[in-house]
Amino acid sequence: ASIQAHRLPWQSELEAALGGNAQLEQFTNQALDLSDQVSSRAYALRALESRFAGTTLSVPERAEVERIAAEHRRELKSAAVQLRAVAAPVIEQLGGKIAPAGQTSRAAAFDAARRTDQSLNVLLAGAGNARTLDEILPELSKALSQLMKVAEE
């Protein structure tokens, strides 16, 4: 008996957009790695804000917390820019469009990172999927746009 590898319903479209199965695998690894980086920085920012919300800190302590937060924001922005550069051309080649971001806040960073990661996992791994490619692409493009908006603040 042969075991068939799991194929996504839109795997042929992804392979055509990327140039083949090997390129799809490379793209998947790169996009999910970048999404993990974004998520971890967004989570760290949320944890930092939660930990120090309403606390009284000395000037040097507050400066240290701000330095750490600034580093997380810088790394989040870097990973988000890289993720958009990697994902946007594929989304557009599949017929999607990068949606306008709309209003965001720093608190939205974690949500935007989470939604981007979930959408990528559905698109590239079929995680918890009961949707079509036409439904997933707008979700991913909107989440990615919102993530970029948050990263640029």
C-alpha positions as MATLAB code, in Angstrom:
seq = 'ASIQAHRLPWQSELEAALGGNAQLEQFTNQALDLSDQVSSRAYALRALESRFAGTTLSVPERAEVERIAAEHRRELKSAAVQLRAVAAPVIEQLGGKIAPAGQTSRAAAFDAARRTDQSLNVLLAGAGNARTLDEILPELSKALSQLMKVAEE';
ca = [
       0.000    0.000    0.000;
       1.296    3.441   -0.837;
       0.937    6.385    1.468;
       0.030    9.616   -0.290;
       1.395   12.807    1.221;
      -1.213   15.308    2.358;
      -2.049   17.675   -0.499;
      -3.756   20.992   -0.070;
      -6.860   21.586   -2.194;
      -5.000   24.519   -3.835;
      -1.545   22.958   -3.902;
      -1.448   22.985   -7.718;
      -2.098   26.743   -7.714;
       0.640   27.311   -5.121;
       3.122   25.167   -7.039;
       2.314   26.983  -10.287;
       2.710   30.384   -8.595;
       6.033   29.406   -7.017;
       7.534   27.245   -9.752;
       7.144   23.758   -8.320;
       6.977   21.612   -5.221;
      10.531   22.359   -4.017;
       9.899   26.107   -4.252;
       6.590   25.682   -2.412;
       8.379   23.856    0.389;
      11.042   26.570    0.581;
       8.405   29.324    0.553;
       6.371   27.540    3.229;
       9.377   27.179    5.528;
      10.441   30.790    5.024;
       6.953   32.270    5.456;
       6.133   30.215    8.558;
       9.551   30.957   10.121;
       9.019   34.688    9.597;
       5.493   34.421   10.948;
       6.879   32.711   14.065;
       9.364   35.561   14.504;
       6.580   38.135   14.211;
       4.375   36.237   16.656;
       7.119   35.828   19.239;
       7.950   39.569   19.159;
       4.276   40.545   19.356;
       3.808   38.170   22.296;
       6.909   39.593   24.017;
       5.580   43.140   23.613;
       2.213   42.133   25.022;
       3.856   40.385   27.960;
       6.117   43.367   28.625;
       3.196   45.802   28.550;
       1.139   43.540   30.782;
       3.975   43.015   33.254;
       4.720   46.711   33.726;
       1.262   48.268   33.250;
       0.430   50.452   36.223;
       3.750   49.891   37.975;
       5.931   52.682   39.244;
       9.446   52.417   37.937;
      12.484   54.548   38.464;
      13.730   56.563   35.489;
      16.508   54.037   34.711;
      14.095   51.106   35.060;
      11.529   52.778   32.785;
      14.296   53.524   30.264;
      15.336   49.854   30.297;
      11.766   48.666   29.743;
      11.408   51.168   26.872;
      14.721   49.989   25.378;
      13.566   46.367   25.473;
      10.172   47.289   23.989;
      11.857   49.314   21.237;
      14.071   46.342   20.371;
      11.027   44.056   20.149;
       9.203   46.603   17.960;
      12.250   46.948   15.697;
      12.572   43.165   15.289;
       8.810   42.776   14.811;
       8.900   45.404   12.056;
      11.901   43.758   10.395;
      10.263   40.324   10.366;
       6.914   41.786    9.227;
       8.564   43.641    6.339;
      10.378   40.455    5.306;
       7.173   38.425    5.592;
       5.257   40.884    3.448;
       8.060   40.912    0.855;
       7.931   37.110    0.702;
       4.150   36.624    0.850;
       2.673   39.576   -1.070;
       3.891   38.533   -4.533;
       2.509   35.020   -4.021;
      -0.820   36.332   -2.719;
      -1.083   38.628   -5.745;
      -0.057   35.884   -8.176;
      -2.838   33.720   -6.740;
      -5.318   36.520   -7.430;
      -5.407   38.145   -4.012;
      -4.707   41.778   -3.217;
      -2.998   43.218   -0.178;
      -5.823   44.936    1.666;
      -5.604   48.416    3.196;
      -4.753   48.225    6.864;
      -7.238   50.583    8.484;
      -6.924   51.774   12.069;
      -4.673   49.906   14.459;
      -3.107   50.284   17.871;
      -0.124   48.790   19.583;
      -2.493   46.402   21.308;
      -3.458   45.154   17.848;
       0.073   43.830   17.188;
      -0.566   40.529   18.903;
      -3.936   40.047   17.182;
      -2.521   40.928   13.749;
       0.409   38.549   14.256;
      -1.932   35.768   15.420;
      -4.305   36.204   12.476;
      -1.414   36.343    9.990;
       0.081   33.169   11.438;
      -3.277   31.357   11.416;
      -3.997   32.372    7.822;
      -0.537   31.283    6.672;
      -0.969   27.944    8.418;
      -4.294   27.395    6.663;
      -2.863   28.427    3.281;
       0.371   26.461    3.521;
      -0.479   23.535    5.781;
      -4.257   23.231    5.540;
      -4.545   23.666    9.314;
      -8.182   23.488   10.449;
      -9.334   24.256    6.963;
     -12.904   24.254    5.748;
     -12.452   27.281    3.487;
     -11.571   27.890   -0.129;
      -8.530   29.672   -1.503;
     -10.811   32.597   -2.427;
     -11.774   32.914    1.247;
      -8.285   32.492    2.678;
      -6.431   34.974    0.457;
      -8.441   38.044    1.583;
      -8.085   36.976    5.245;
      -4.328   36.628    4.861;
      -3.906   39.859    2.925;
      -5.949   41.830    5.471;
      -4.063   40.328    8.413;
      -0.714   40.971    6.731;
      -1.676   44.573    5.916;
      -2.794   45.172    9.479;
       0.433   43.640   10.734;
       2.434   46.031    8.519;
       0.439   48.998    9.820;
       1.153   47.989   13.408;
       4.826   47.348   12.632;
       5.219   50.809   11.108;
       3.858   52.623   14.180;
];
